JSON list of C-alpha atoms and ligand atoms in Angstrom, two decimals:
[
{"chain": "A", "resi": 22, "resn": "MET", "atom": "CA", "xyz": [-0.06, 0.27, 0.24]},
{"chain": "A", "resi": 23, "resn": "ILE", "atom": "CA", "xyz": [1.29, 3.38, -0.80]},
{"chain": "A", "resi": 24, "resn": "VAL", "atom": "CA", "xyz": [0.04, 6.55, 1.40]},
{"chain": "A", "resi": 25, "resn": "ALA", "atom": "CA", "xyz": [1.16, 9.71, -0.53]},
{"chain": "A", "resi": 26, "resn": "ILE", "atom": "CA", "xyz": [1.55, 12.55, 0.84]},
{"chain": "A", "resi": 27, "resn": "ASP", "atom": "CA", "xyz": [1.98, 16.24, -1.43]},
{"chain": "A", "resi": 28, "resn": "GLY", "atom": "CA", "xyz": [2.13, 20.00, 0.08]},
{"chain": "A", "resi": 29, "resn": "PRO", "atom": "CA", "xyz": [4.52, 23.21, 0.06]},
{"chain": "A", "resi": 30, "resn": "ALA", "atom": "CA", "xyz": [7.53, 23.27, 2.49]},
{"chain": "A", "resi": 31, "resn": "GLY", "atom": "CA", "xyz": [6.96, 23.17, 6.26]},
{"chain": "A", "resi": 32, "resn": "SER", "atom": "CA", "xyz": [3.26, 22.04, 5.75]},
{"chain": "A", "resi": 33, "resn": "GLY", "atom": "CA", "xyz": [5.05, 19.49, 8.42]},
{"chain": "A", "resi": 34, "resn": "LYS", "atom": "CA", "xyz": [5.01, 16.84, 4.95]},
{"chain": "A", "resi": 35, "resn": "SER", "atom": "CA", "xyz": [8.41, 15.34, 6.54]},
{"chain": "A", "resi": 36, "resn": "THR", "atom": "CA", "xyz": [7.52, 14.96, 10.02]},
{"chain": "A", "resi": 37, "resn": "ILE", "atom": "CA", "xyz": [4.29, 14.06, 9.72]},
{"chain": "A", "resi": 38, "resn": "ALA", "atom": "CA", "xyz": [5.79, 11.23, 6.74]},
{"chain": "A", "resi": 39, "resn": "ARG", "atom": "CA", "xyz": [8.51, 9.96, 9.08]},
{"chain": "A", "resi": 40, "resn": "LEU", "atom": "CA", "xyz": [5.98, 9.60, 12.22]},
{"chain": "A", "resi": 41, "resn": "LEU", "atom": "CA", "xyz": [3.25, 8.30, 9.97]},
{"chain": "A", "resi": 42, "resn": "ALA", "atom": "CA", "xyz": [5.75, 5.22, 8.32]},
{"chain": "A", "resi": 43, "resn": "GLN", "atom": "CA", "xyz": [6.74, 4.47, 12.03]},
{"chain": "A", "resi": 44, "resn": "ARG", "atom": "CA", "xyz": [3.07, 3.81, 13.08]},
{"chain": "A", "resi": 45, "resn": "LEU", "atom": "CA", "xyz": [2.63, 1.81, 10.02]},
{"chain": "A", "resi": 46, "resn": "ASN", "atom": "CA", "xyz": [5.42, -0.24, 9.87]},
{"chain": "A", "resi": 47, "resn": "PHE", "atom": "CA", "xyz": [5.87, 1.57, 6.03]},
{"chain": "A", "resi": 48, "resn": "LEU", "atom": "CA", "xyz": [9.08, 2.63, 4.40]},
{"chain": "A", "resi": 49, "resn": "TYR", "atom": "CA", "xyz": [9.26, 6.40, 4.21]},
{"chain": "A", "resi": 50, "resn": "LEU", "atom": "CA", "xyz": [10.20, 7.64, 1.04]},
{"chain": "A", "resi": 51, "resn": "ASP", "atom": "CA", "xyz": [11.31, 11.90, 0.92]},
{"chain": "A", "resi": 52, "resn": "THR", "atom": "CA", "xyz": [11.58, 12.58, -2.62]},
{"chain": "A", "resi": 53, "resn": "GLY", "atom": "CA", "xyz": [12.12, 15.93, -1.66]},
{"chain": "A", "resi": 54, "resn": "ALA", "atom": "CA", "xyz": [15.61, 14.93, -0.10]},
{"chain": "A", "resi": 55, "resn": "MET", "atom": "CA", "xyz": [16.52, 13.39, -3.89]},
{"chain": "A", "resi": 56, "resn": "TYR", "atom": "CA", "xyz": [16.47, 16.45, -5.36]},
{"chain": "A", "resi": 57, "resn": "ARG", "atom": "CA", "xyz": [17.79, 18.40, -2.52]},
{"chain": "A", "resi": 58, "resn": "ALA", "atom": "CA", "xyz": [20.67, 15.42, -2.98]},
{"chain": "A", "resi": 59, "resn": "LEU", "atom": "CA", "xyz": [21.06, 15.72, -6.71]},
{"chain": "A", "resi": 60, "resn": "THR", "atom": "CA", "xyz": [21.29, 19.37, -6.41]},
{"chain": "A", "resi": 61, "resn": "LEU", "atom": "CA", "xyz": [23.76, 19.16, -3.59]},
{"chain": "A", "resi": 62, "resn": "LYS", "atom": "CA", "xyz": [26.49, 17.11, -5.75]},
{"chain": "A", "resi": 63, "resn": "VAL", "atom": "CA", "xyz": [25.29, 20.16, -8.85]},
{"chain": "A", "resi": 64, "resn": "LEU", "atom": "CA", "xyz": [26.78, 22.96, -6.05]},
{"chain": "A", "resi": 65, "resn": "GLN", "atom": "CA", "xyz": [29.36, 20.62, -5.51]},
{"chain": "A", "resi": 66, "resn": "MET", "atom": "CA", "xyz": [30.86, 20.70, -8.34]},
{"chain": "A", "resi": 67, "resn": "ASN", "atom": "CA", "xyz": [30.36, 24.40, -9.23]},
{"chain": "A", "resi": 68, "resn": "ILE", "atom": "CA", "xyz": [28.00, 23.81, -12.53]},
{"chain": "A", "resi": 69, "resn": "ASP", "atom": "CA", "xyz": [26.11, 26.07, -13.98]},
{"chain": "A", "resi": 70, "resn": "LEU", "atom": "CA", "xyz": [22.77, 26.23, -13.15]},
{"chain": "A", "resi": 71, "resn": "ASP", "atom": "CA", "xyz": [21.90, 26.46, -16.44]},
{"chain": "A", "resi": 72, "resn": "ASP", "atom": "CA", "xyz": [23.66, 23.98, -17.96]},
{"chain": "A", "resi": 73, "resn": "TYR", "atom": "CA", "xyz": [21.31, 21.72, -17.96]},
{"chain": "A", "resi": 74, "resn": "GLU", "atom": "CA", "xyz": [23.20, 18.91, -20.26]},
{"chain": "A", "resi": 75, "resn": "ASN", "atom": "CA", "xyz": [25.72, 18.24, -17.30]},
{"chain": "A", "resi": 76, "resn": "ILE", "atom": "CA", "xyz": [23.00, 18.34, -14.78]},
{"chain": "A", "resi": 77, "resn": "ILE", "atom": "CA", "xyz": [20.79, 16.00, -16.49]},
{"chain": "A", "resi": 78, "resn": "VAL", "atom": "CA", "xyz": [24.21, 13.14, -17.01]},
{"chain": "A", "resi": 79, "resn": "GLN", "atom": "CA", "xyz": [24.53, 14.00, -13.42]},
{"chain": "A", "resi": 80, "resn": "ALA", "atom": "CA", "xyz": [20.97, 13.05, -12.85]},
{"chain": "A", "resi": 81, "resn": "LYS", "atom": "CA", "xyz": [21.20, 9.62, -14.80]},
{"chain": "A", "resi": 82, "resn": "ASN", "atom": "CA", "xyz": [24.46, 9.02, -12.87]},
{"chain": "A", "resi": 83, "resn": "THR", "atom": "CA", "xyz": [24.45, 9.60, -8.98]},
{"chain": "A", "resi": 84, "resn": "GLU", "atom": "CA", "xyz": [23.55, 7.21, -6.49]},
{"chain": "A", "resi": 85, "resn": "ILE", "atom": "CA", "xyz": [21.08, 7.80, -4.30]},
{"chain": "A", "resi": 86, "resn": "GLU", "atom": "CA", "xyz": [20.21, 6.13, -1.17]},
{"chain": "A", "resi": 87, "resn": "PHE", "atom": "CA", "xyz": [18.32, 5.87, 2.12]},
{"chain": "A", "resi": 88, "resn": "LYS", "atom": "CA", "xyz": [19.41, 3.98, 4.76]},
{"chain": "A", "resi": 89, "resn": "ASP", "atom": "CA", "xyz": [19.13, 4.24, 8.85]},
{"chain": "A", "resi": 90, "resn": "GLU", "atom": "CA", "xyz": [17.59, 7.10, 7.81]},
{"chain": "A", "resi": 91, "resn": "LYS", "atom": "CA", "xyz": [20.73, 8.60, 6.68]},
{"chain": "A", "resi": 92, "resn": "VAL", "atom": "CA", "xyz": [20.62, 10.13, 2.96]},
{"chain": "A", "resi": 93, "resn": "PHE", "atom": "CA", "xyz": [23.51, 9.07, 0.99]},
{"chain": "A", "resi": 94, "resn": "LEU", "atom": "CA", "xyz": [24.83, 10.51, -2.39]},
{"chain": "A", "resi": 95, "resn": "ASP", "atom": "CA", "xyz": [27.24, 8.81, -3.97]},
{"chain": "A", "resi": 96, "resn": "SER", "atom": "CA", "xyz": [28.12, 6.69, -0.85]},
{"chain": "A", "resi": 97, "resn": "ALA", "atom": "CA", "xyz": [28.83, 9.44, 1.18]},
{"chain": "A", "resi": 98, "resn": "ASP", "atom": "CA", "xyz": [27.05, 10.69, 4.16]},
{"chain": "A", "resi": 99, "resn": "VAL", "atom": "CA", "xyz": [24.57, 14.17, 2.96]},
{"chain": "A", "resi": 100, "resn": "THR", "atom": "CA", "xyz": [21.73, 14.28, 5.76]},
{"chain": "A", "resi": 101, "resn": "SER", "atom": "CA", "xyz": [22.38, 17.10, 7.07]},
{"chain": "A", "resi": 102, "resn": "ASP", "atom": "CA", "xyz": [24.11, 19.47, 3.88]},
{"chain": "A", "resi": 103, "resn": "ILE", "atom": "CA", "xyz": [20.94, 18.58, 1.78]},
{"chain": "A", "resi": 104, "resn": "ARG", "atom": "CA", "xyz": [19.17, 20.71, 4.27]},
{"chain": "A", "resi": 105, "resn": "LEU", "atom": "CA", "xyz": [21.53, 23.89, 3.91]},
{"chain": "A", "resi": 106, "resn": "PRO", "atom": "CA", "xyz": [20.35, 27.33, 2.93]},
{"chain": "A", "resi": 107, "resn": "GLN", "atom": "CA", "xyz": [22.20, 27.67, -0.49]},
{"chain": "A", "resi": 108, "resn": "VAL", "atom": "CA", "xyz": [20.39, 23.77, -1.50]},
{"chain": "A", "resi": 109, "resn": "ASP", "atom": "CA", "xyz": [17.25, 25.23, -1.07]},
{"chain": "A", "resi": 110, "resn": "LYS", "atom": "CA", "xyz": [17.82, 28.70, -2.93]},
{"chain": "A", "resi": 111, "resn": "SER", "atom": "CA", "xyz": [19.45, 26.77, -6.22]},
{"chain": "A", "resi": 112, "resn": "ILE", "atom": "CA", "xyz": [16.36, 23.17, -5.37]},
{"chain": "A", "resi": 113, "resn": "SER", "atom": "CA", "xyz": [13.80, 24.71, -7.81]},
{"chain": "A", "resi": 114, "resn": "SER", "atom": "CA", "xyz": [16.75, 25.04, -11.30]},
{"chain": "A", "resi": 115, "resn": "ILE", "atom": "CA", "xyz": [17.48, 21.94, -10.76]},
{"chain": "A", "resi": 116, "resn": "ALA", "atom": "CA", "xyz": [13.71, 20.02, -9.83]},
{"chain": "A", "resi": 117, "resn": "LYS", "atom": "CA", "xyz": [12.21, 21.73, -12.70]},
{"chain": "A", "resi": 118, "resn": "ILE", "atom": "CA", "xyz": [14.50, 20.11, -15.54]},
{"chain": "A", "resi": 119, "resn": "PRO", "atom": "CA", "xyz": [11.99, 17.15, -16.87]},
{"chain": "A", "resi": 120, "resn": "GLU", "atom": "CA", "xyz": [14.74, 14.84, -17.44]},
{"chain": "A", "resi": 121, "resn": "VAL", "atom": "CA", "xyz": [15.89, 15.19, -14.20]},
{"chain": "A", "resi": 122, "resn": "ARG", "atom": "CA", "xyz": [12.20, 14.78, -12.68]},
{"chain": "A", "resi": 123, "resn": "GLU", "atom": "CA", "xyz": [12.05, 11.11, -15.01]},
{"chain": "A", "resi": 124, "resn": "GLU", "atom": "CA", "xyz": [15.07, 10.50, -13.50]},
{"chain": "A", "resi": 125, "resn": "MET", "atom": "CA", "xyz": [13.88, 11.04, -9.60]},
{"chain": "A", "resi": 126, "resn": "VAL", "atom": "CA", "xyz": [10.17, 9.38, -10.79]},
{"chain": "A", "resi": 127, "resn": "LYS", "atom": "CA", "xyz": [11.76, 6.07, -12.49]},
{"chain": "A", "resi": 128, "resn": "ILE", "atom": "CA", "xyz": [13.81, 5.62, -9.06]},
{"chain": "A", "resi": 129, "resn": "GLN", "atom": "CA", "xyz": [10.88, 6.87, -6.78]},
{"chain": "A", "resi": 130, "resn": "ARG", "atom": "CA", "xyz": [8.12, 4.40, -8.89]},
{"chain": "A", "resi": 131, "resn": "SER", "atom": "CA", "xyz": [10.64, 1.54, -8.17]},
{"chain": "A", "resi": 132, "resn": "ILE", "atom": "CA", "xyz": [11.12, 1.87, -4.37]},
{"chain": "A", "resi": 133, "resn": "GLY", "atom": "CA", "xyz": [7.62, 2.05, -3.99]},
{"chain": "A", "resi": 134, "resn": "CYS", "atom": "CA", "xyz": [6.58, -0.43, -6.20]},
{"chain": "A", "resi": 135, "resn": "SER", "atom": "CA", "xyz": [8.57, -3.16, -4.37]},
{"chain": "A", "resi": 136, "resn": "THR", "atom": "CA", "xyz": [7.62, -2.41, -0.59]},
{"chain": "A", "resi": 137, "resn": "ASP", "atom": "CA", "xyz": [4.31, -0.59, 1.48]},
{"chain": "A", "resi": 138, "resn": "CYS", "atom": "CA", "xyz": [5.14, 3.12, 1.93]},
{"chain": "A", "resi": 139, "resn": "VAL", "atom": "CA", "xyz": [4.73, 6.49, 2.97]},
{"chain": "A", "resi": 140, "resn": "VAL", "atom": "CA", "xyz": [6.20, 8.70, -0.08]},
{"chain": "A", "resi": 141, "resn": "GLU", "atom": "CA", "xyz": [5.82, 12.83, 0.80]},
{"chain": "A", "resi": 142, "resn": "GLY", "atom": "CA", "xyz": [6.95, 15.44, -1.55]},
{"chain": "A", "resi": 143, "resn": "ARG", "atom": "CA", "xyz": [5.43, 17.85, -4.33]},
{"chain": "A", "resi": 144, "resn": "ASP", "atom": "CA", "xyz": [4.13, 15.32, -7.37]},
{"chain": "A", "resi": 145, "resn": "THR", "atom": "CA", "xyz": [3.35, 11.42, -5.13]},
{"chain": "A", "resi": 146, "resn": "THR", "atom": "CA", "xyz": [0.39, 12.15, -5.16]},
{"chain": "A", "resi": 147, "resn": "THR", "atom": "CA", "xyz": [-0.39, 13.46, -8.54]},
{"chain": "A", "resi": 148, "resn": "VAL", "atom": "CA", "xyz": [2.53, 12.01, -10.77]},
{"chain": "A", "resi": 149, "resn": "VAL", "atom": "CA", "xyz": [5.05, 9.48, -9.02]},
{"chain": "A", "resi": 150, "resn": "PHE", "atom": "CA", "xyz": [1.31, 7.47, -7.39]},
{"chain": "A", "resi": 151, "resn": "PRO", "atom": "CA", "xyz": [-1.76, 9.11, -8.58]},
{"chain": "A", "resi": 152, "resn": "ASP", "atom": "CA", "xyz": [-3.25, 5.53, -7.62]},
{"chain": "A", "resi": 153, "resn": "ALA", "atom": "CA", "xyz": [-2.02, 5.67, -4.46]},
{"chain": "A", "resi": 154, "resn": "LYS", "atom": "CA", "xyz": [-4.34, 4.05, -1.65]},
{"chain": "A", "resi": 155, "resn": "LEU", "atom": "CA", "xyz": [-4.48, 7.35, 0.72]},
{"chain": "A", "resi": 156, "resn": "LYS", "atom": "CA", "xyz": [-3.17, 11.16, -0.92]},
{"chain": "A", "resi": 157, "resn": "ILE", "atom": "CA", "xyz": [-2.75, 13.33, 1.44]},
{"chain": "A", "resi": 158, "resn": "PHE", "atom": "CA", "xyz": [-2.22, 17.36, 0.62]},
{"chain": "A", "resi": 159, "resn": "LEU", "atom": "CA", "xyz": [-0.80, 18.69, 3.71]},
{"chain": "A", "resi": 160, "resn": "ASP", "atom": "CA", "xyz": [-1.12, 23.20, 3.91]},
{"chain": "A", "resi": 161, "resn": "ALA", "atom": "CA", "xyz": [-0.65, 26.18, 7.00]},
{"chain": "A", "resi": 162, "resn": "ARG", "atom": "CA", "xyz": [-0.60, 29.25, 6.28]},
{"chain": "A", "resi": 163, "resn": "PHE", "atom": "CA", "xyz": [2.48, 31.26, 4.97]},
{"chain": "A", "resi": 164, "resn": "SER", "atom": "CA", "xyz": [3.69, 32.81, 8.30]},
{"chain": "A", "resi": 165, "resn": "GLN", "atom": "CA", "xyz": [3.35, 28.86, 10.35]},
{"chain": "A", "resi": 166, "resn": "ARG", "atom": "CA", "xyz": [5.37, 27.21, 7.43]},
{"chain": "A", "resi": 167, "resn": "ALA", "atom": "CA", "xyz": [8.25, 30.44, 7.27]},
{"chain": "A", "resi": 168, "resn": "LYS", "atom": "CA", "xyz": [8.18, 30.01, 11.28]},
{"chain": "A", "resi": 169, "resn": "ARG", "atom": "CA", "xyz": [9.23, 26.11, 10.94]},
{"chain": "A", "resi": 170, "resn": "ARG", "atom": "CA", "xyz": [11.36, 26.71, 8.66]},
{"chain": "A", "resi": 171, "resn": "LEU", "atom": "CA", "xyz": [13.36, 29.22, 10.74]},
{"chain": "A", "resi": 172, "resn": "GLY", "atom": "CA", "xyz": [12.84, 26.75, 14.08]},
{"chain": "A", "resi": 173, "resn": "ASP", "atom": "CA", "xyz": [14.45, 24.27, 11.63]},
{"chain": "A", "resi": 174, "resn": "PHE", "atom": "CA", "xyz": [17.65, 26.18, 10.66]},
{"chain": "A", "resi": 175, "resn": "ARG", "atom": "CA", "xyz": [18.57, 27.42, 14.06]},
{"chain": "A", "resi": 176, "resn": "GLN", "atom": "CA", "xyz": [17.74, 24.07, 15.88]},
{"chain": "A", "resi": 177, "resn": "LYS", "atom": "CA", "xyz": [20.85, 22.54, 13.48]},
{"chain": "A", "resi": 178, "resn": "GLY", "atom": "CA", "xyz": [22.85, 26.15, 14.36]},
{"chain": "A", "resi": 179, "resn": "ILE", "atom": "CA", "xyz": [22.43, 27.92, 10.98]},
{"chain": "A", "resi": 180, "resn": "ASP", "atom": "CA", "xyz": [21.67, 31.48, 11.52]},
{"chain": "A", "resi": 181, "resn": "VAL", "atom": "CA", "xyz": [19.50, 32.85, 8.73]},
{"chain": "A", "resi": 182, "resn": "ASP", "atom": "CA", "xyz": [17.24, 35.96, 8.85]},
{"chain": "A", "resi": 183, "resn": "ILE", "atom": "CA", "xyz": [13.60, 35.74, 8.47]},
{"chain": "A", "resi": 184, "resn": "LYS", "atom": "CA", "xyz": [13.00, 38.85, 6.28]},
{"chain": "A", "resi": 185, "resn": "SER", "atom": "CA", "xyz": [15.05, 36.57, 3.53]},
{"chain": "A", "resi": 186, "resn": "LEU", "atom": "CA", "xyz": [13.55, 32.78, 4.76]},
{"chain": "A", "resi": 187, "resn": "GLU", "atom": "CA", "xyz": [10.21, 34.33, 3.70]},
{"chain": "A", "resi": 188, "resn": "THR", "atom": "CA", "xyz": [11.71, 35.68, 0.23]},
{"chain": "A", "resi": 189, "resn": "ASP", "atom": "CA", "xyz": [13.68, 32.37, -0.84]},
{"chain": "A", "resi": 190, "resn": "LEU", "atom": "CA", "xyz": [9.94, 30.60, 0.50]},
{"chain": "A", "resi": 191, "resn": "LYS", "atom": "CA", "xyz": [7.88, 32.13, -1.33]},
{"chain": "A", "resi": 192, "resn": "ALA", "atom": "CA", "xyz": [9.89, 31.75, -4.40]},
{"chain": "A", "resi": 193, "resn": "ARG", "atom": "CA", "xyz": [10.55, 28.31, -4.01]},
{"chain": "A", "resi": 194, "resn": "ASP", "atom": "CA", "xyz": [6.63, 27.98, -3.21]},
{"chain": "A", "resi": 195, "resn": "THR", "atom": "CA", "xyz": [5.86, 29.89, -6.68]},
{"chain": "A", "resi": 196, "resn": "ALA", "atom": "CA", "xyz": [8.50, 27.74, -8.58]},
{"chain": "A", "resi": 197, "resn": "ASP", "atom": "CA", "xyz": [6.89, 24.81, -7.36]},
{"chain": "A", "resi": 198, "resn": "MET", "atom": "CA", "xyz": [3.57, 25.46, -7.99]},
{"chain": "A", "resi": 199, "resn": "THR", "atom": "CA", "xyz": [4.08, 26.76, -11.58]},
{"chain": "A", "resi": 200, "resn": "ARG", "atom": "CA", "xyz": [7.25, 24.81, -13.53]},
{"chain": "A", "resi": 201, "resn": "ALA", "atom": "CA", "xyz": [5.65, 22.72, -16.56]},
{"chain": "A", "resi": 202, "resn": "VAL", "atom": "CA", "xyz": [6.01, 19.16, -15.54]},
{"chain": "A", "resi": 203, "resn": "GLY", "atom": "CA", "xyz": [4.96, 18.17, -12.36]},
{"chain": "A", "resi": 204, "resn": "PRO", "atom": "CA", "xyz": [4.10, 20.84, -10.31]},
{"chain": "A", "resi": 205, "resn": "LEU", "atom": "CA", "xyz": [2.66, 20.90, -6.68]},
{"chain": "A", "resi": 206, "resn": "LYS", "atom": "CA", "xyz": [-1.23, 20.80, -6.39]},
{"chain": "A", "resi": 207, "resn": "LYS", "atom": "CA", "xyz": [-4.32, 19.79, -5.36]},
{"chain": "A", "resi": 208, "resn": "ALA", "atom": "CA", "xyz": [-5.69, 16.02, -6.42]},
{"chain": "A", "resi": 209, "resn": "SER", "atom": "CA", "xyz": [-8.92, 16.59, -6.06]},
{"chain": "A", "resi": 210, "resn": "ASP", "atom": "CA", "xyz": [-9.14, 12.99, -4.19]},
{"chain": "A", "resi": 211, "resn": "CYS", "atom": "CA", "xyz": [-6.42, 14.27, -1.80]},
{"chain": "A", "resi": 212, "resn": "VAL", "atom": "CA", "xyz": [-7.65, 14.85, 1.67]},
{"chain": "A", "resi": 213, "resn": "TYR", "atom": "CA", "xyz": [-6.86, 18.84, 2.61]},
{"chain": "A", "resi": 214, "resn": "VAL", "atom": "CA", "xyz": [-5.50, 18.86, 5.61]},
{"chain": "A", "resi": 215, "resn": "ASP", "atom": "CA", "xyz": [-4.58, 22.60, 7.32]},
{"chain": "A", "resi": 216, "resn": "THR", "atom": "CA", "xyz": [-2.06, 21.89, 9.76]},
{"chain": "A", "resi": 217, "resn": "THR", "atom": "CA", "xyz": [-0.90, 25.44, 10.65]},
{"chain": "A", "resi": 218, "resn": "ASP", "atom": "CA", "xyz": [-3.21, 25.33, 14.42]},
{"chain": "A", "resi": 219, "resn": "LEU", "atom": "CA", "xyz": [-2.38, 21.59, 14.70]},
{"chain": "A", "resi": 220, "resn": "THR", "atom": "CA", "xyz": [0.11, 19.89, 17.13]},
{"chain": "A", "resi": 221, "resn": "ILE", "atom": "CA", "xyz": [2.62, 17.18, 14.96]},
{"chain": "A", "resi": 222, "resn": "ASP", "atom": "CA", "xyz": [0.65, 13.97, 16.91]},
{"chain": "A", "resi": 223, "resn": "GLU", "atom": "CA", "xyz": [-2.41, 15.81, 15.80]},
{"chain": "A", "resi": 224, "resn": "VAL", "atom": "CA", "xyz": [-2.18, 15.51, 12.42]},
{"chain": "A", "resi": 225, "resn": "VAL", "atom": "CA", "xyz": [-0.64, 12.59, 12.54]},
{"chain": "A", "resi": 226, "resn": "SER", "atom": "CA", "xyz": [-3.36, 11.11, 14.92]},
{"chain": "A", "resi": 227, "resn": "ARG", "atom": "CA", "xyz": [-5.75, 12.30, 12.00]},
{"chain": "A", "resi": 228, "resn": "VAL", "atom": "CA", "xyz": [-3.39, 10.63, 8.71]},
{"chain": "A", "resi": 229, "resn": "TYR", "atom": "CA", "xyz": [-2.93, 7.21, 10.54]},
{"chain": "A", "resi": 230, "resn": "SER", "atom": "CA", "xyz": [-6.84, 6.58, 11.39]},
{"chain": "A", "resi": 231, "resn": "LEU", "atom": "CA", "xyz": [-7.31, 8.50, 7.41]},
{"chain": "A", "resi": 232, "resn": "ALA", "atom": "CA", "xyz": [-4.61, 4.82, 6.60]},
{"chain": "A", "resi": 233, "resn": "GLU", "atom": "CA", "xyz": [-6.03, 2.30, 9.25]},
{"chain": "A", "resi": 234, "resn": "ASN", "atom": "CA", "xyz": [-9.54, 2.55, 7.31]},
{"chain": "A", "resi": 235, "resn": "LYS", "atom": "CA", "xyz": [-7.89, 2.27, 3.90]},
{"chain": "A", "resi": 236, "resn": "LEU", "atom": "CA", "xyz": [-6.05, -0.74, 5.29]},
{"chain": "A", "resi": 237, "resn": "LYS", "atom": "CA", "xyz": [-8.87, -2.01, 6.43]},
{"chain": "A", "resi": 238, "resn": "ILE", "atom": "CA", "xyz": [-10.77, -2.12, 3.39]},
{"chain": "A", "resi": 239, "resn": "LYS", "atom": "CA", "xyz": [-7.56, -2.91, 1.50]},
{"chain": "B", "resi": 4, "resn": "DC", "atom": "O1", "xyz": [10.54, 18.62, 1.00]},
{"chain": "B", "resi": 4, "resn": "DC", "atom": "P1", "xyz": [11.39, 19.78, 0.38]},
{"chain": "B", "resi": 4, "resn": "DC", "atom": "O2", "xyz": [11.18, 20.84, 0.78]},
{"chain": "B", "resi": 4, "resn": "DC", "atom": "O3", "xyz": [12.68, 19.07, 0.89]},
{"chain": "B", "resi": 4, "resn": "DC", "atom": "O4", "xyz": [12.05, 20.07, -1.02]},
{"chain": "B", "resi": 4, "resn": "DC", "atom": "C1", "xyz": [12.81, 19.82, -1.31]},
{"chain": "B", "resi": 4, "resn": "DC", "atom": "C2", "xyz": [12.74, 20.99, -3.49]},
{"chain": "B", "resi": 4, "resn": "DC", "atom": "O5", "xyz": [12.66, 19.56, -3.49]},
{"chain": "B", "resi": 4, "resn": "DC", "atom": "C3", "xyz": [10.87, 21.72, -3.58]},
{"chain": "B", "resi": 4, "resn": "DC", "atom": "O6", "xyz": [10.96, 22.97, -2.79]},
{"chain": "B", "resi": 4, "resn": "DC", "atom": "C4", "xyz": [11.43, 21.09, -4.31]},
{"chain": "B", "resi": 4, "resn": "DC", "atom": "C5", "xyz": [11.73, 19.37, -5.16]},
{"chain": "B", "resi": 4, "resn": "DC", "atom": "N1", "xyz": [10.94, 19.19, -5.39]},
{"chain": "B", "resi": 4, "resn": "DC", "atom": "C6", "xyz": [10.20, 18.73, -6.29]},
{"chain": "B", "resi": 4, "resn": "DC", "atom": "O7", "xyz": [10.34, 19.32, -7.02]},
{"chain": "B", "resi": 4, "resn": "DC", "atom": "N2", "xyz": [9.59, 17.64, -6.52]},
{"chain": "B", "resi": 4, "resn": "DC", "atom": "C7", "xyz": [9.18, 16.25, -4.73]},
{"chain": "B", "resi": 4, "resn": "DC", "atom": "N3", "xyz": [8.59, 15.14, -5.41]},
{"chain": "B", "resi": 4, "resn": "DC", "atom": "C8", "xyz": [9.90, 16.78, -3.83]},
{"chain": "B", "resi": 4, "resn": "DC", "atom": "C9", "xyz": [10.33, 17.97, -3.63]}
]
């Protein structure tokens, strides 16, 4: 069974998907981490963000693995580095390239077809797994999403200014929702959950009971 969760940055997807996967004993697949890992590689190799040809070559020749809740890029542990602000700033340029998305979707489908999983991202309910058993769209007010992102950075000891964070988040929202391939949009058969005023436990309980109902009628 696949539970697919989409939503904008800061809506709580990663936290909720991870906890839901633990509770269901499903694999947790963070598709954003894959785009992040590739973006990190492009930055590390000093590849120009407009050099699509080279970026596509990297997408086809990069090994991204998930092990013990860690992310590995060509065997190196990049779990922390993929969350750096410079990755946030550059990722939209990489994620909009159709051939890059094609590669990522291929890998995501092969993982999802081999096991029960909770998958989260921007296009998992619309493109990657449109027939997922349960599809959820998580959302929250912009100010709350920005506050959560700020908290994430501060927790890692990264000092960011709220104004520039808000500017970057807005730019990423726009890029995510307007790209030609795999844009973020709410599928009509998604359950919409606004997490603005809910605790993590409340959201997990809500999505868990939705999943439980689906499991019963499987
Ligand atoms: O979920 P996240 O914030 O880690 O995702 C980072 C970026 O990766 C997001 O702004 C757009 C891109 N992304 C995507 O294009 N498609 C996905 N399925 C997941 C993420």
